[in-house]
């Protein structure tokens, strides 16, 4: 079964840092390097929203407006992982973080949920104040 597994969530104070990891599993491993990977956040009472994405090869890394300059996306196609380094976290950035792959084989398909597939179970980021 093709799937991604998110990890690295936890309790964090505003201003703190966390690194989330998205790991390909199952049949996703075989094609991992061919797809852009995106991160989304689902905060309580809100719709799941785009955070950032990284293309399958060299190219532009995209972020939503809020985390620009504070979040960094990187990938290791040998380890089949994507990492989201989050610095200076804000209280409203808590929620469940998901990764998913872009479904059309493009470097960039926008911010809509339906452009992505093979969602993981998510990892929780919680404000501990």
Coordinates of N, CA and C in Angstrom, one line a residue:
X1 N 0.8 -1.2 0.0 CA 0.0 0.0 0.0 C 0.9 1.2 0.0
X2 N 0.6 2.2 -0.9 CA 1.3 3.4 -1.0 C 0.9 4.3 0.1
X3 N 1.9 4.9 0.8 CA 1.6 5.8 1.9 C 2.8 6.6 2.3
X4 N 2.6 7.7 3.0 CA 3.6 8.5 3.6 C 3.4 8.4 5.1
X5 N 4.4 8.5 5.9 CA 4.4 8.5 7.4 C 5.0 9.8 7.9
X6 N 4.2 10.6 8.6 CA 4.8 11.8 9.2 C 5.2 11.6 10.6
X7 N 6.3 12.3 11.0 CA 6.8 12.2 12.4 C 7.4 13.5 12.8
X8 N 7.7 13.6 14.1 CA 8.5 14.8 14.6 C 7.6 15.8 15.2
X9 N 6.3 15.6 15.3 CA 5.5 16.6 16.0 C 5.7 16.5 17.5
X10 N 5.1 17.4 18.2 CA 5.2 17.4 19.6 C 4.7 18.7 20.2
X11 N 5.1 18.9 21.5 CA 4.7 20.2 22.2 C 5.8 21.2 21.9
X12 N 5.4 22.5 21.7 CA 6.3 23.5 21.4 C 5.8 24.8 21.9
X13 N 6.7 25.7 22.5 CA 6.3 27.0 22.9 C 6.3 27.9 21.6
X14 N 5.5 28.9 21.6 CA 5.6 29.9 20.5 C 7.1 30.5 20.5
X15 N 7.6 30.5 19.3 CA 9.0 30.9 19.2 C 9.9 29.7 19.1
X16 N 9.4 28.6 19.4 CA 10.3 27.4 19.3 C 10.4 26.8 18.0
X17 N 11.1 25.6 17.9 CA 11.4 25.0 16.6 C 11.0 23.5 16.6
X18 N 10.6 23.0 15.5 CA 10.4 21.6 15.3 C 10.8 21.2 13.9
X19 N 11.3 19.9 13.8 CA 11.5 19.4 12.4 C 10.6 18.2 12.2
X20 N 9.8 18.3 11.2 CA 8.9 17.2 10.8 C 9.5 16.4 9.7
X21 N 9.3 15.1 9.7 CA 9.8 14.3 8.7 C 8.6 13.5 8.0
X22 N 8.7 13.4 6.7 CA 7.7 12.7 5.9 C 8.5 11.5 5.3
X23 N 8.2 10.3 5.6 CA 8.9 9.1 5.1 C 8.0 8.3 4.2
X24 N 8.5 8.0 3.0 CA 7.7 7.2 2.1 C 7.7 5.7 2.5
X25 N 6.6 5.0 2.4 CA 6.5 3.6 2.7 C 5.7 2.9 1.7
X26 N 5.9 1.6 1.7 CA 5.1 0.8 0.7 C 5.6 1.1 -0.7
X27 N 4.6 1.1 -1.6 CA 4.9 1.3 -3.0 C 5.3 2.8 -3.3
X28 N 5.1 3.7 -2.4 CA 5.6 5.1 -2.6 C 7.1 5.2 -2.6
X29 N 7.8 4.2 -2.1 CA 9.3 4.3 -2.0 C 9.8 4.2 -3.5
X30 N 9.2 3.4 -4.3 CA 9.7 3.1 -5.6 C 9.7 4.4 -6.5
X31 N 8.6 5.2 -6.3 CA 8.4 6.4 -7.1 C 8.7 7.7 -6.4
X32 N 9.2 7.6 -5.2 CA 9.3 8.8 -4.4 C 10.0 10.0 -5.1
X33 N 11.2 9.7 -5.7 CA 12.0 10.7 -6.3 C 11.3 11.4 -7.6
X34 N 10.2 10.9 -8.0 CA 9.5 11.4 -9.2 C 8.4 12.4 -8.9
X35 N 8.1 12.6 -7.7 CA 7.0 13.5 -7.3 C 7.4 14.6 -6.4
X36 N 6.7 15.7 -6.6 CA 6.8 16.8 -5.6 C 6.0 16.4 -4.3
X37 N 6.5 16.8 -3.2 CA 5.9 16.5 -1.9 C 5.4 17.8 -1.2
X38 N 4.2 17.8 -0.7 CA 3.7 19.0 0.0 C 3.4 18.7 1.4
X39 N 3.4 19.8 2.2 CA 2.9 19.7 3.6 C 1.7 20.6 3.7
X40 N 0.7 20.0 4.5 CA -0.5 20.7 4.8 C -0.7 20.7 6.3
X41 N -1.4 21.7 6.8 CA -1.8 21.8 8.3 C -3.3 21.8 8.4
X42 N -3.8 21.0 9.4 CA -5.2 21.0 9.7 C -5.3 21.5 11.2
X43 N -5.7 22.8 11.3 CA -5.8 23.3 12.7 C -7.3 23.1 13.1
X44 N -7.5 23.1 14.4 CA -8.9 22.9 14.9 C -9.8 24.0 14.4
X45 N -11.0 23.6 13.8 CA -12.0 24.5 13.4 C -11.7 25.2 12.0
X46 N -10.6 24.7 11.4 CA -10.2 25.3 10.1 C -10.1 24.2 9.0
X47 N -10.1 24.6 7.8 CA -9.9 23.6 6.7 C -8.4 23.3 6.6
X48 N -8.1 22.1 6.1 CA -6.7 21.8 5.9 C -6.1 22.7 4.9
X49 N -4.9 23.3 5.2 CA -4.4 24.4 4.3 C -2.9 24.0 4.0
X50 N -2.5 24.5 2.8 CA -1.2 24.3 2.3 C -0.2 25.1 3.1
X51 N 1.0 24.4 3.4 CA 2.1 25.0 4.1 C 3.3 25.2 3.2
X52 N 3.7 24.2 2.5 CA 4.8 24.3 1.6 C 5.0 23.0 0.8
X53 N 5.7 23.1 -0.3 CA 6.0 22.0 -1.2 C 7.4 22.0 -1.7
X54 N 7.9 20.9 -2.1 CA 9.3 20.8 -2.6 C 9.2 19.9 -3.9
X55 N 9.8 20.3 -5.0 CA 9.7 19.6 -6.2 C 10.6 18.3 -6.2
X56 N 10.4 17.4 -7.2 CA 11.1 16.2 -7.2 C 12.6 16.4 -7.5
X57 N 13.0 17.4 -8.2 CA 14.4 17.7 -8.5 C 14.6 19.2 -8.2
X58 N 15.8 19.6 -8.6 CA 16.1 21.0 -8.4 C 15.0 21.9 -8.9
X59 N 14.7 22.9 -8.2 CA 13.6 23.9 -8.6 C 13.1 24.6 -7.4
X60 N 12.1 25.4 -7.6 CA 11.6 26.3 -6.6 C 10.9 25.5 -5.5
X61 N 11.1 25.9 -4.3 CA 10.4 25.4 -3.1 C 9.3 26.4 -2.8
X62 N 8.1 26.0 -2.6 CA 7.0 26.9 -2.4 C 6.5 26.9 -1.0
X63 N 6.1 28.0 -0.5 CA 5.6 28.1 0.9 C 4.4 29.0 0.8
X64 N 3.4 28.8 1.7 CA 2.4 29.8 1.9 C 2.9 31.0 2.5
X65 N 2.2 32.1 2.5 CA 2.7 33.4 2.8 C 3.2 33.5 4.2
X66 N 2.5 32.9 5.2 CA 2.9 33.1 6.6 C 4.2 32.5 7.0
X67 N 4.6 31.3 6.6 CA 5.9 30.8 7.2 C 7.1 31.2 6.3
X68 N 7.0 32.0 5.3 CA 8.1 32.3 4.5 C 9.2 32.9 5.4
X69 N 10.4 32.4 5.2 CA 11.6 32.8 6.0 C 11.8 32.1 7.3
X70 N 10.7 31.4 7.7 CA 10.8 30.6 9.0 C 10.8 29.1 8.8
X71 N 10.2 28.6 7.7 CA 10.1 27.2 7.4 C 11.0 26.9 6.3
X72 N 11.7 25.7 6.4 CA 12.5 25.3 5.3 C 12.2 23.8 4.9
X73 N 12.0 23.6 3.7 CA 11.7 22.3 3.1 C 12.9 21.7 2.5
X74 N 13.2 20.4 2.8 CA 14.3 19.7 2.1 C 13.9 18.3 1.9
X75 N 14.6 17.6 1.0 CA 14.3 16.2 0.7 C 15.6 15.4 0.5
X76 N 15.5 14.1 0.8 CA 16.6 13.2 0.6 C 16.0 12.0 -0.2
X77 N 16.3 12.0 -1.5 CA 15.7 10.9 -2.3 C 16.3 9.6 -2.1
X78 N 17.5 9.5 -1.4 CA 18.1 8.2 -1.1 C 17.4 7.6 0.1
X79 N 17.1 8.5 1.1 CA 16.4 8.0 2.3 C 14.9 8.1 2.1
X80 N 14.4 8.6 1.0 CA 13.0 8.7 0.7 C 12.2 9.5 1.8
X81 N 12.8 10.7 2.1 CA 12.3 11.5 3.2 C 12.2 13.0 2.7
X82 N 11.3 13.7 3.3 CA 11.2 15.1 3.1 C 11.1 15.7 4.5
X83 N 11.8 16.7 4.8 CA 11.8 17.4 6.1 C 11.3 18.8 6.0
X84 N 10.5 19.2 7.0 CA 10.1 20.6 7.2 C 10.6 21.1 8.5
X85 N 11.6 22.0 8.4 CA 12.2 22.6 9.5 C 11.4 23.9 9.8
X86 N 10.8 23.9 11.0 CA 9.9 25.0 11.4 C 10.6 25.8 12.5
X87 N 10.9 27.0 12.3 CA 11.5 27.9 13.3 C 10.6 29.0 13.7
X88 N 10.8 29.5 14.9 CA 10.0 30.6 15.4 C 8.5 30.4 15.2
X89 N 8.1 29.2 15.6 CA 6.7 28.9 15.4 C 5.7 29.8 16.1
X90 N 4.6 30.0 15.5 CA 3.6 30.9 16.0 C 2.4 30.0 16.6
X91 N 1.7 30.6 17.6 CA 0.7 29.8 18.3 C -0.4 29.3 17.3
X92 N -0.7 30.0 16.3 CA -1.7 29.6 15.3 C -1.2 28.6 14.3
X93 N 0.0 28.2 14.4 CA 0.6 27.2 13.5 C 0.5 25.8 14.1
X94 N -0.2 25.6 15.2 CA -0.4 24.3 15.8 C -1.5 23.6 15.0
X95 N -1.5 22.3 15.1 CA -2.5 21.5 14.3 C -1.8 20.2 13.9
X96 N -2.5 19.4 13.1 CA -2.0 18.2 12.5 C -1.4 18.5 11.2
X97 N -0.1 18.1 11.0 CA 0.6 18.3 9.8 C 0.6 17.0 9.0
X98 N 0.3 17.2 7.7 CA 0.2 16.0 6.8 C 1.2 16.3 5.6
X99 N 1.7 15.2 5.1 CA 2.4 15.3 3.8 C 1.7 14.4 2.8
X100 N 1.9 14.8 1.5 CA 1.2 14.1 0.4 C 2.0 14.4 -0.8
X101 N 1.9 13.6 -1.8 CA 2.6 13.8 -3.1 C 1.7 14.4 -4.1
X102 N 2.3 15.2 -5.0 CA 1.6 15.9 -6.1 C 1.2 14.8 -7.0
X103 N -0.1 14.8 -7.5 CA -0.6 13.7 -8.2 C -0.4 13.6 -9.7
X104 N 0.1 14.7 -10.3 CA 0.2 14.8 -11.8 C 1.7 14.7 -12.2
X105 N 2.6 14.5 -11.3 CA 4.0 14.5 -11.8 C 4.6 15.8 -12.1
X106 N 4.0 16.9 -11.6 CA 4.5 18.2 -11.9 C 5.3 18.7 -10.7
X107 N 6.1 19.7 -11.0 CA 6.9 20.3 -9.9 C 6.1 21.1 -9.0
X108 N 5.0 21.7 -9.5 CA 4.1 22.6 -8.7 C 2.7 22.5 -9.3
X109 N 1.8 22.2 -8.4 CA 0.4 22.1 -8.8 C -0.5 23.0 -8.0
X110 N 0.0 23.9 -7.2 CA -0.8 24.8 -6.4 C -1.0 24.4 -5.0
X111 N -2.0 25.0 -4.4 CA -2.2 24.8 -2.9 C -3.5 24.0 -2.6
X112 N -4.2 23.5 -3.6 CA -5.5 22.9 -3.3 C -5.3 21.4 -2.9
X113 N -6.0 21.0 -1.9 CA -5.9 19.6 -1.4 C -6.0 18.6 -2.5
X114 N -6.9 18.8 -3.4 CA -7.2 17.7 -4.4 C -6.1 17.6 -5.4
X115 N -5.1 18.4 -5.4 CA -3.9 18.2 -6.3 C -2.9 17.2 -5.7
X116 N -3.2 16.7 -4.6 CA -2.2 15.8 -3.9 C -2.9 14.5 -3.5
X117 N -2.1 13.5 -3.3 CA -2.6 12.2 -2.9 C -1.7 11.4 -2.0
X118 N -2.2 10.2 -1.6 CA -1.4 9.4 -0.7 C -1.0 10.1 0.6
X119 N -2.1 10.6 1.3 CA -1.9 11.3 2.5 C -1.5 10.4 3.6
X120 N -0.6 10.8 4.5 CA -0.3 10.1 5.7 C -1.3 10.3 6.8
X121 N -1.0 9.8 8.0 CA -1.9 9.9 9.1 C -1.7 11.2 9.9
X122 N -0.6 11.9 9.6 CA -0.4 13.2 10.2 C 0.4 13.1 11.5
X123 N 1.0 14.2 11.9 CA 1.7 14.4 13.1 C 1.3 15.7 13.8
X124 N 1.0 15.6 15.1 CA 0.4 16.7 15.9 C 1.5 17.7 16.4
X125 N 1.2 18.9 16.1 CA 2.1 20.0 16.7 C 1.2 20.8 17.6
X126 N 1.6 20.9 18.9 CA 0.7 21.5 19.9 C 1.4 22.6 20.6
X127 N 0.7 23.7 20.8 CA 1.2 24.8 21.6 C 1.1 24.4 23.1
X128 N 2.3 24.5 23.8 CA 2.3 24.0 25.2 C 2.1 25.1 26.2
X129 N 1.8 26.3 25.7 CA 1.5 27.4 26.7 C 0.2 27.3 27.3

